[in-house]
């Protein structure tokens, strides 16, 4: 399988973003505030990645 042309840290940030989003999507998520902050942080990292 060919490797993605994206940097590993960007791929990992996207994976973390999806995992965080899934954690927030459950009914009555635990630690919702921390998850929202994490999602925002990851969104910024992904958007502004060089």
CSV table of C-alpha atoms in Angstrom, one decimal, residues 30-45:
chain,number,residue,atom,x,y,z
A,30,UNK,CA,-18.5,12.6,30.0
A,31,UNK,CA,-16.1,15.6,30.2
A,32,UNK,CA,-17.9,17.4,27.4
A,33,UNK,CA,-16.1,20.7,28.1
A,34,UNK,CA,-12.7,19.1,27.8
A,35,UNK,CA,-13.7,17.3,24.7
A,36,UNK,CA,-14.9,20.5,23.1
A,37,UNK,CA,-11.7,22.3,23.9
A,38,UNK,CA,-9.7,19.3,22.5
A,39,UNK,CA,-11.8,19.4,19.3
A,40,UNK,CA,-11.2,23.1,18.9
A,41,UNK,CA,-7.5,22.7,19.6
A,42,UNK,CA,-7.2,19.9,17.0
A,43,UNK,CA,-9.2,21.9,14.5
A,44,UNK,CA,-6.8,24.8,14.7
A,45,UNK,CA,-3.8,22.4,14.4
